[in-house]
XYZ file of C-alpha atoms in Angstrom:
567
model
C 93.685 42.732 88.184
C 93.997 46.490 88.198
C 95.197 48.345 84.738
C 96.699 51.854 84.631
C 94.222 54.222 84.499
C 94.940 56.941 81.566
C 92.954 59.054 83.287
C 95.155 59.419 86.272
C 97.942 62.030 87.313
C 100.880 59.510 85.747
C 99.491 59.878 82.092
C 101.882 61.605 80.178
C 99.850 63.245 78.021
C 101.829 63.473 74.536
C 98.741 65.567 72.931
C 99.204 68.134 75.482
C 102.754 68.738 74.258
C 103.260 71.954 72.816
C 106.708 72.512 70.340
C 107.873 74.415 73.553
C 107.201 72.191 76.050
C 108.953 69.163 73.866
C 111.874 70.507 74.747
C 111.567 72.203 78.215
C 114.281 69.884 80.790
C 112.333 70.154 83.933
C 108.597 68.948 81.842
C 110.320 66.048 80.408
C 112.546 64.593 83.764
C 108.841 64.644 84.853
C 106.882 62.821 81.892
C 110.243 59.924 82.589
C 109.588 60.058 86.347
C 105.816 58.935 85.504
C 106.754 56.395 83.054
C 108.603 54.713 85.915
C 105.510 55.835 88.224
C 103.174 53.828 85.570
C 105.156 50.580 85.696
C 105.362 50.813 89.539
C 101.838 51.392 89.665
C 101.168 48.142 87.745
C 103.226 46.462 89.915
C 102.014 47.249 93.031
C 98.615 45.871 91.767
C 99.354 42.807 90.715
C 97.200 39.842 92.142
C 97.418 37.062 89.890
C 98.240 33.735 90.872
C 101.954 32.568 90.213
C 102.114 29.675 88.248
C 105.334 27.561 88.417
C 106.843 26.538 85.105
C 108.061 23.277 86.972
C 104.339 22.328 87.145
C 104.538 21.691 83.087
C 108.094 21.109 82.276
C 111.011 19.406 84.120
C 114.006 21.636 82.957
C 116.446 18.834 81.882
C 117.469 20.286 78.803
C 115.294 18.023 76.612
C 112.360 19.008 74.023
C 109.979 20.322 75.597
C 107.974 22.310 73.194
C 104.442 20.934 73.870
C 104.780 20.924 78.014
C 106.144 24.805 77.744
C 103.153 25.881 75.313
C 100.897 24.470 77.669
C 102.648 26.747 80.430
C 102.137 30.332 78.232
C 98.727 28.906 77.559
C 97.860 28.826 81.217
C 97.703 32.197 82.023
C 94.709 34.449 83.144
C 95.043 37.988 82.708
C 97.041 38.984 85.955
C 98.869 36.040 86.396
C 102.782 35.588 87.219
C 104.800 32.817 84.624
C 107.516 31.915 87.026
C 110.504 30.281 85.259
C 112.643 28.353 88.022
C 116.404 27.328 87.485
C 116.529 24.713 84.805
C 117.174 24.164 81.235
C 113.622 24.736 79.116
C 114.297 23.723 75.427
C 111.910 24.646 72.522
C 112.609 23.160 68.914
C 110.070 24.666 67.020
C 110.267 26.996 63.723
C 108.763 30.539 63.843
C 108.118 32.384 67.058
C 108.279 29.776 69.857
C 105.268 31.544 71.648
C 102.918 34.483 70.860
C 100.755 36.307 73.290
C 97.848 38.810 71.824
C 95.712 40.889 73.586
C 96.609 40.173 77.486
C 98.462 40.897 79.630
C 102.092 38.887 79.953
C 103.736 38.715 82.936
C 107.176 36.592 82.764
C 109.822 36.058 86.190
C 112.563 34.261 85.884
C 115.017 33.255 88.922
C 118.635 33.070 88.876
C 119.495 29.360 86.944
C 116.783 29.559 84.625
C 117.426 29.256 80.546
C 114.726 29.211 78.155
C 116.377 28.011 74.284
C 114.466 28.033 71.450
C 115.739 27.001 68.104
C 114.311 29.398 65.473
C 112.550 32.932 67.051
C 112.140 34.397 70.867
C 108.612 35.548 72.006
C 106.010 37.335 70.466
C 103.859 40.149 72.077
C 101.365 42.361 70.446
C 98.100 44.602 71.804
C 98.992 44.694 75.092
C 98.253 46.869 77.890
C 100.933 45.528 80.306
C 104.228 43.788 79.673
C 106.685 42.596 82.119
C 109.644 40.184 81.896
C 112.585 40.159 84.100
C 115.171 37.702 85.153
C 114.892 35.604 81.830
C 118.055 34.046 80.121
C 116.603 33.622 76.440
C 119.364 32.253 74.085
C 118.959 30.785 70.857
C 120.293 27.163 70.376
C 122.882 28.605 67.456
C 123.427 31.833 66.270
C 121.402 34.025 64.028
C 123.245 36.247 61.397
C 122.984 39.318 60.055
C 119.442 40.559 58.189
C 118.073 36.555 59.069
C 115.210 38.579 61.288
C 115.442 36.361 64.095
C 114.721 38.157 67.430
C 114.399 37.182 71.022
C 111.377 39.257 72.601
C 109.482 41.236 70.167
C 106.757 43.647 71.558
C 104.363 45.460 69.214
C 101.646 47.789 69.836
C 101.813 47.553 73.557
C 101.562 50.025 76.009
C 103.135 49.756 79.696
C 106.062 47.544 78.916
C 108.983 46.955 81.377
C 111.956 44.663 79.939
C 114.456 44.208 82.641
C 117.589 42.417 83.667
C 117.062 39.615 81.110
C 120.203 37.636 79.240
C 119.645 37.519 75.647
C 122.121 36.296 73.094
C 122.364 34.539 69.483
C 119.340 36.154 68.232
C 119.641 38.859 65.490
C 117.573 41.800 67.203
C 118.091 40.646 71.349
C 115.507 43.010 71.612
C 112.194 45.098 69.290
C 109.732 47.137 70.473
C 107.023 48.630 67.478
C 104.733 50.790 68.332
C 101.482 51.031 66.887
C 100.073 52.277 63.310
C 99.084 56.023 64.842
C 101.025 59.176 64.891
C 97.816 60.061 66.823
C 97.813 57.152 69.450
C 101.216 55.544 70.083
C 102.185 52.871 71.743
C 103.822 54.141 74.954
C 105.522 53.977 78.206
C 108.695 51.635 77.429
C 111.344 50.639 79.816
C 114.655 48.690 78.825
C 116.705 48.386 81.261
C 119.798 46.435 83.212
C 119.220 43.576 80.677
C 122.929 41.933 79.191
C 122.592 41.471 75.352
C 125.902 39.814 73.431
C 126.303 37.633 70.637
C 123.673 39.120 68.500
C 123.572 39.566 64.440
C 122.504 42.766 64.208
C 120.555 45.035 67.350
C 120.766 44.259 70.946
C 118.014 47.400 71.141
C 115.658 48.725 68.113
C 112.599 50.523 68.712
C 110.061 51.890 65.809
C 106.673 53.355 64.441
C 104.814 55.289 66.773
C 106.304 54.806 70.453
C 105.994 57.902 73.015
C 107.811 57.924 76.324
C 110.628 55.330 76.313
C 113.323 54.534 78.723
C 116.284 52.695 77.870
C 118.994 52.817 80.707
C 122.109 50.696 82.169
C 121.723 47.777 79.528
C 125.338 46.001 78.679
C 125.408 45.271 74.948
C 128.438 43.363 73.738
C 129.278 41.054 70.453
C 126.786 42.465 68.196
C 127.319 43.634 64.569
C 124.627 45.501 63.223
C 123.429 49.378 65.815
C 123.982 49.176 69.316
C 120.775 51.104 70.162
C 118.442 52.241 67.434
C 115.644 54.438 66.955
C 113.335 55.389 64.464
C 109.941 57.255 64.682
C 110.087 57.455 68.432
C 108.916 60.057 70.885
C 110.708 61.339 74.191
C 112.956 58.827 74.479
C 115.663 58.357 77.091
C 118.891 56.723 76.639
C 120.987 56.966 79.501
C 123.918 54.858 81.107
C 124.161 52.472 78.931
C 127.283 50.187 77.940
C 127.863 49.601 74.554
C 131.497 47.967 73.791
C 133.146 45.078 72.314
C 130.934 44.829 68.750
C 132.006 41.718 66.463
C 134.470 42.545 64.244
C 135.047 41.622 60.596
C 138.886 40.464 61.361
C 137.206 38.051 63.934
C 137.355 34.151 63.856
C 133.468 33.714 64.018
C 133.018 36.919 61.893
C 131.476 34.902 59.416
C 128.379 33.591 61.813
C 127.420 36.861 62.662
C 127.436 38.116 59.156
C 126.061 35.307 57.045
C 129.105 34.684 55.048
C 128.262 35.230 51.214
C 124.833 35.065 51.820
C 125.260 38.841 53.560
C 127.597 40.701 51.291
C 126.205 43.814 52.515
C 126.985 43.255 56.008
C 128.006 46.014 58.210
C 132.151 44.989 59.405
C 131.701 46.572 63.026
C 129.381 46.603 65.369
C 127.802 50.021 65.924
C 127.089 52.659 68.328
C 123.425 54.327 69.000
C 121.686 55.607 65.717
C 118.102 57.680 64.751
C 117.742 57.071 61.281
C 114.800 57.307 58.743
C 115.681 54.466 56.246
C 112.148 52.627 56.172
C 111.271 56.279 55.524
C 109.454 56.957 58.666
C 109.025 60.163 60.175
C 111.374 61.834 62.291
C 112.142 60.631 65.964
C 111.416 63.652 68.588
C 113.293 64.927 71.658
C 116.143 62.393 72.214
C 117.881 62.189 75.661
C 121.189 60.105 75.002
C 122.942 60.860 78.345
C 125.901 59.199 80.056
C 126.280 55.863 78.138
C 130.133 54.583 77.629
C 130.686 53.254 73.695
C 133.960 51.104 73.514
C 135.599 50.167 70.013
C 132.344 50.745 68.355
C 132.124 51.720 64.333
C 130.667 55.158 65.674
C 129.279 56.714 68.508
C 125.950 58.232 68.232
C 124.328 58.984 64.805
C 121.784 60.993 63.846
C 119.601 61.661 60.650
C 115.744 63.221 60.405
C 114.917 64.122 63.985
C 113.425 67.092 66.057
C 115.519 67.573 69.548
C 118.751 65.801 70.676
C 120.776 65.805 73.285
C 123.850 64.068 73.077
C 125.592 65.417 76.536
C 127.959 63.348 78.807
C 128.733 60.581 77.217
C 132.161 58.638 76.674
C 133.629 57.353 73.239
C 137.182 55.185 73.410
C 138.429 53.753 70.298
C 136.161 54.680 67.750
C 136.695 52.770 64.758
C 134.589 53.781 61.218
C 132.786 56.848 60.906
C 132.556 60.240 62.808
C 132.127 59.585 66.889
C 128.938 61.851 66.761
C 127.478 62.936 63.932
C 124.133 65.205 62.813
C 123.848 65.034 58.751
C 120.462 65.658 56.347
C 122.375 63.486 53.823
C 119.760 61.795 51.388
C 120.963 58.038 51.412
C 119.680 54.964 52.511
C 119.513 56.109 55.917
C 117.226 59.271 55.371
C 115.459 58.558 51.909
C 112.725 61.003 52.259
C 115.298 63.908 52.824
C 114.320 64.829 56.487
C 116.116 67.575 57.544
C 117.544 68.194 61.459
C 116.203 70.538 63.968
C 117.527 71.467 67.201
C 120.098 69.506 68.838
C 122.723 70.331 71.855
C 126.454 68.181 71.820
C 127.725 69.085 75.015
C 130.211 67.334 77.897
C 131.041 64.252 75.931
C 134.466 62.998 76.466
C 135.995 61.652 73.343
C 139.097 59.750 73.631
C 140.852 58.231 71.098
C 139.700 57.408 67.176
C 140.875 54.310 65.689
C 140.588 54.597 62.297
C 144.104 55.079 60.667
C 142.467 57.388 57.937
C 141.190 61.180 58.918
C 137.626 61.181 60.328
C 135.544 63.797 62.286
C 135.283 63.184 66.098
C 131.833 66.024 65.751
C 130.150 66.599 62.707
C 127.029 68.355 62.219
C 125.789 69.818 59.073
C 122.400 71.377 59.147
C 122.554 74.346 56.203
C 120.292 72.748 53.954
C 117.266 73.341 56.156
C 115.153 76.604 56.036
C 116.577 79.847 57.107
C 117.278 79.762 60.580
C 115.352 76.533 61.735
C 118.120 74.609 61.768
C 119.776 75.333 64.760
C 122.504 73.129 67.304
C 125.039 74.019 69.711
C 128.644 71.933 70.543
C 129.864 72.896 73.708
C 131.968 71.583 76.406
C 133.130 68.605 74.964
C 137.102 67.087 75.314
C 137.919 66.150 72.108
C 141.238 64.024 72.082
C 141.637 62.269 68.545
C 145.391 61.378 69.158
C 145.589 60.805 65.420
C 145.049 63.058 62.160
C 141.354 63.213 62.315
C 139.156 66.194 62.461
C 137.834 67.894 65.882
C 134.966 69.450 65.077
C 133.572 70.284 61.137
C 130.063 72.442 61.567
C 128.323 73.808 58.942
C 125.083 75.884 59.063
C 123.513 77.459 62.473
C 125.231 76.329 64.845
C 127.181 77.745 68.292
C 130.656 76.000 68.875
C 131.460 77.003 72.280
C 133.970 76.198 75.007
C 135.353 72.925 73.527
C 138.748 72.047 74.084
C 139.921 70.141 71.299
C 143.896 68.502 71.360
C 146.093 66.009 69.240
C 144.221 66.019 66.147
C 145.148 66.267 62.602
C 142.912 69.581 61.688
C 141.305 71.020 65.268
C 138.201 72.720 63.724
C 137.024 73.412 60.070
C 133.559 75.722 60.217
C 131.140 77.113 57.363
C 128.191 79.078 56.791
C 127.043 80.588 59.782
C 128.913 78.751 62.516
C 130.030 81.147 65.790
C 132.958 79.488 67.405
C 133.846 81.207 70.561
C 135.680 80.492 73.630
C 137.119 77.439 72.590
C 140.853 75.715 73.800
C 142.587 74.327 70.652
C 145.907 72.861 71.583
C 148.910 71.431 69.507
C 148.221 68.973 66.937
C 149.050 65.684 65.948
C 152.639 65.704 65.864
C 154.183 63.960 62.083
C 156.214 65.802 59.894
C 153.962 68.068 57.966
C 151.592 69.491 60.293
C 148.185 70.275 58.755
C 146.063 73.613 59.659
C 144.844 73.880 63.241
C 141.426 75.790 62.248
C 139.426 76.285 58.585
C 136.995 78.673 58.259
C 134.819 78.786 54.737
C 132.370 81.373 54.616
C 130.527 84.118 57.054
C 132.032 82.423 60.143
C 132.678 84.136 63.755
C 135.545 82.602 64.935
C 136.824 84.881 68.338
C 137.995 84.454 72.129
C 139.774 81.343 71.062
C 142.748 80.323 72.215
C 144.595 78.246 69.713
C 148.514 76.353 69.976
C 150.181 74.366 67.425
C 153.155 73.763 64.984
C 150.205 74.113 61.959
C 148.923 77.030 60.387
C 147.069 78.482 63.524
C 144.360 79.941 61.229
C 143.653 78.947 57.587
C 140.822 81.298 55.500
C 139.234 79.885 52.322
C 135.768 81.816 51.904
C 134.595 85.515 52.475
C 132.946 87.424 54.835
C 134.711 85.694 58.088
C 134.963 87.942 61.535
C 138.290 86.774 63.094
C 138.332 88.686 66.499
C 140.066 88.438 69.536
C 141.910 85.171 69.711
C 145.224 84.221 71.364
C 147.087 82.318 68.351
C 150.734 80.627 69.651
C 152.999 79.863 67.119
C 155.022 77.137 66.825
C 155.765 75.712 63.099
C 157.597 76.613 59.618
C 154.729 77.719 57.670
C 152.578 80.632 58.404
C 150.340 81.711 61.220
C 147.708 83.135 59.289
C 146.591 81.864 55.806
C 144.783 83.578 53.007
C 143.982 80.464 50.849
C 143.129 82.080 47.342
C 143.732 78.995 45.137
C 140.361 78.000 44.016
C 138.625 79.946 46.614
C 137.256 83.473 46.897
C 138.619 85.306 49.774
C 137.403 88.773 50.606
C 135.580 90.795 53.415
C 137.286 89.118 55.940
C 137.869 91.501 59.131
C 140.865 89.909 60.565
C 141.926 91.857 64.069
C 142.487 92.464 67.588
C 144.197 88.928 67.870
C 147.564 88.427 69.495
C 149.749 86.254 67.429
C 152.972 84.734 69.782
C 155.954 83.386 67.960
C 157.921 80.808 69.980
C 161.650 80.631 69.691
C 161.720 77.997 67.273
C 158.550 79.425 64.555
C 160.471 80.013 60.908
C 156.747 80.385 59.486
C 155.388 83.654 57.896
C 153.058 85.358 59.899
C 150.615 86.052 57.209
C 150.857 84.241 53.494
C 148.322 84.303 50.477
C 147.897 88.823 50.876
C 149.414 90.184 47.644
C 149.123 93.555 45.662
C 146.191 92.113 43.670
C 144.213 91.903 47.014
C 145.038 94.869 48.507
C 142.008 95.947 50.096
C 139.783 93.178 49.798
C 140.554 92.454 53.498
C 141.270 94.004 56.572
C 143.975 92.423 58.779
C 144.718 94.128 61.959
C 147.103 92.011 64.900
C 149.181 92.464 67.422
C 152.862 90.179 66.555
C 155.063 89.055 69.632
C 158.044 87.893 68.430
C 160.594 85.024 69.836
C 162.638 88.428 71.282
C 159.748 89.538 72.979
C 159.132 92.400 70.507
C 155.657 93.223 70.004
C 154.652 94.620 66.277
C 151.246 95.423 64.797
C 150.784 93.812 61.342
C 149.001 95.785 59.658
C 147.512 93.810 55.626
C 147.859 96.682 53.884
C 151.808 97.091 54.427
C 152.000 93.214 53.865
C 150.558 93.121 50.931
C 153.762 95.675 49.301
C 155.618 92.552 48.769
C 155.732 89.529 47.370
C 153.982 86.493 49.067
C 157.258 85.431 49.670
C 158.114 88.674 51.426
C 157.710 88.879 55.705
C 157.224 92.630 56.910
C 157.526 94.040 60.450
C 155.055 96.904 61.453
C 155.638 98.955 64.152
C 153.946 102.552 65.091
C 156.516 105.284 66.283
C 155.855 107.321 69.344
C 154.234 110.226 67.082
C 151.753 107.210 65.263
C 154.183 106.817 62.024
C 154.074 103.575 60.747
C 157.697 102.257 60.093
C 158.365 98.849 58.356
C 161.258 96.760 58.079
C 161.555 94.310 55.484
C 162.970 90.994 56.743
């Protein structure tokens, strides 16, 4: 039996990695081509003998605990477990079978169940893992927090887990890596397996893994995260189809979550998460790419990491929490207070958020980290709420950047840092009192935008904002432009060279909150078109003459006069 060779030209060699190459496109598609080039490597070698589980065990459904033990026990390093359709029953408490320093090798054809009534397999210090083509169910199902999982793998290197059935466990399936930062477990692929009816994870990996895949796996009718990750290295998550979680309104809600034994349980099934909760350190260079997340509590989460990339992925119906989501929040998730470095949001598609309440579709705070290592970008996503949530809320170092963002309740609401540029903002959730289309807090670039709505088109509550260059359209009965000075502190804002277009049926003031007491404080310079046609410069200084209640009209005469007319 031939081993991979660590030696050779597939080793990914996570030492090697410098902070610049962790994050370099063309380095990594390479390091996942030879995890792939690993496994196929292994099994191009194999030469073990195949050993037919029909030789121990006649498949009729009946106990038969002792005859399958006998099977696991049979193999030699190298050798081939071959489950054959049939019905292979274990009653046994605890793991039904644990394998420890070998290597396992587990085929299944189509027709072939293996149900055990407590725990799934076992695997730990192994340089070579492969199942494929196993159903593994448990005989009833596990609940919530019960720690009942179908194929556990720990501190094993060269692991391939594919197009297996798993259901009724509580994790379907858990891969740990090893007790070294220094030497992790590595080269992980998940993939095409179907995972339903599970308590809490149909995918968790942990602790000290390097180089996983997890691709095109269909996880259905689970309650706790769709996909999660913690403490792991260059992972890929890609394709993958996450939709109908249990819910708590369901009929068998109360399987899945334990009844009053699991008060605590989660009441939606979730979406993918990297978290930090057993307070482990942060998970590295992320690839969550192209996966479809249907009706789940969230979409992607994620707390305490170094490198994301959320990009091209598709959220319908999202039901609890923000659809993606980057936060440093100290909480049960992040306890140690890791902060977030470097993450890019771009191309997802989000359609639809089902929460009745207001909820971000994008939210990413990183401010709390030090001065300018924080750093993300949110570009090119669709962001379609239809409902009075929030588009995008960013707050620290980050570039918002050609999103187009329609039929939500506020469009974007920015702070401390954030450059929001080129950006489509359409009309808003239509109701009766239309809220703000765009919030910006404090020393914000917000220009090139093009922004549409019966809601205040731009609303300023902080200081030191550069508001340049925008196409606003007007369309409601409030104001375009708002200086919010109730409870905030509004001044050196340079408001100008934006073109402000009042539709035939606008009744709103063009500018509210400037007044005599902040003359000066800020400069507003725009260019008005009015229902007529007109065009007007409003000018802040000329506004702020009257009362708030008080429109003005500024035009410049041929010989540069300004004349006003008070309407």
């Amino acid at each position: 039996m031939n081993f991979i060779n660590f030696n050779t030209k597939y080793n990914p060699n996570l030492q090697a990695l410098s902070s610049a190459d962790g994050y370099n496109s063309v380095k990594i598609n390479e390091m996942f081509a030879q995890v792939m080039g690993n496994i196929a490597a292994v099994q191009s070698t194999l030469s073990g003998n195949i050993i037919d589980v029909r030789s121990f065990a006649p498949g009729d459904g009946s106990n038969q605990s002792v005859q399958l033990k006998a099977f696991f026990d049979s193999a030699q390093q190298g050798d081939v477990l071959l489950f054959t359709p049939g019905n292979y029953k274990v009653v046994k408490t605890g793991w039904f079978y644990t394998f420890t320093g070998r290597s396992v090798i587990i085929k299944a054809l189509p027709g072939a169940i293996l149900e055990v009534s407590d725990q799934g397999i076992r695997i730990e210090g192994s340089d070579h893992v492969e199942i494929s083509g196993l159903t593994l169910v448990r005989t009833t199902q596990a609940a919530w927090s019960k720690n009942k999982t179908g194929l556990h793998i720990e501190n094993s290197s060269n692991v391939l887990l594919q197009q297996n059935d798993i259901s009724k466990f509580t994790d379907g399936i858990g891969v740990n890596g090893s007790n070294s930062q220094d030497n992790p477990a590595r080269n992980v692929v998940i993939q095409n397996n179907k995972l339903h009816h599970l308590g809490e994870e149909p995918i968790a990996v942990r602790s000290n893994l390097a180089f996983v895949v997890i691709r095109e796996n269909d996880c259905s009718r689970f309650l706790g995260d769709g996909i999660l990750v913690k403490a792991t290295w260059h992972v890929s998550i890609t394709n993958n189809f996450l939709h109908s979680p249990v819910l708590s309104g369901d009929q068998d809600y109360a399987a899945f979550s334990g009844g009053q034994q699991s008060a605590n349980a989660p009441t939606i099934g979730g979406g993918i998460t990297c978290n930090n909760e057993g307070g482990e350190s942060g998970a590295k260079n992320m690839h969550i790419h192209g996966n479809s997340l249907i009706g789940t509590a969230f979409g992607v989460g994620l707390i305490g990491f170094e490198g994301a990339f959320v990009t091209s992925n598709y959220f319908n119906a999202i039901q609890k929490t923000s659809v993606i989501s980057v936060s440093f929040s100290p909480s049960q998730f992040n306890p140690n207070d890791v902060s977030n470095h470097l993450f890019v949001i771009q191309g997802n598609l989000i359609d639809t958020i089902s929460r009745p309440s207001a909820m971000a579709a994008i939210e990413a705070k990183t401010s709390k980290g030090p001065e300018g290592m924080d750093i993300g970008i949110i570009s090119d996503n669709i962001i379609i709420p239809r409902g009075k949530h929030w588009g995008i809320v960013a707050d620290g170092h980050i570039i918002v950047k050609g999103n187009y963002i329609a039929e939500a309740g506020i469009a974007m609401d920015i702070a401390n840092g954030v450059i929001a540029t080129s950006n489509i903002i359409r009309p808003g959730f239509e109701n009766s009192n239309p809220d703000r289309m765009v919030s910006l807090h404090n020393d914000c670039t917000f220009s090139h935008n093009s922004v549409e709505g019966k809601g205040t088109c731009l609303q300023v509550r902080g200081s030191n904002n550069m508001v340049t260059g925008n196409r606003l359209k007007y369309e409601g009965t409030w104001w375009a432009v708002h200086l919010d000075m109730v409870n905030n502190t509004v001044e050196g804002n340079i408001i100008r060279d934006n073109m402000l277009v009042i539709t035939e049926n606008a009744t709103g003031r063009y500018l509210f909150g400037a007044s005599p007491s902040t003359n000066g404080k800020n400069v507003v310079v725009d260019l008005v078109k009015d229902n007529n046609g007109t065009v007007y410069q409003l000018v802040n200084e000329m506004v702020m003459m009257g009362a708030n209640s008080t429109r003005w009209r500024i035009t410049i005469a041929a010989n540069g006069d300004l004349k006003t007319t008070k309407l």
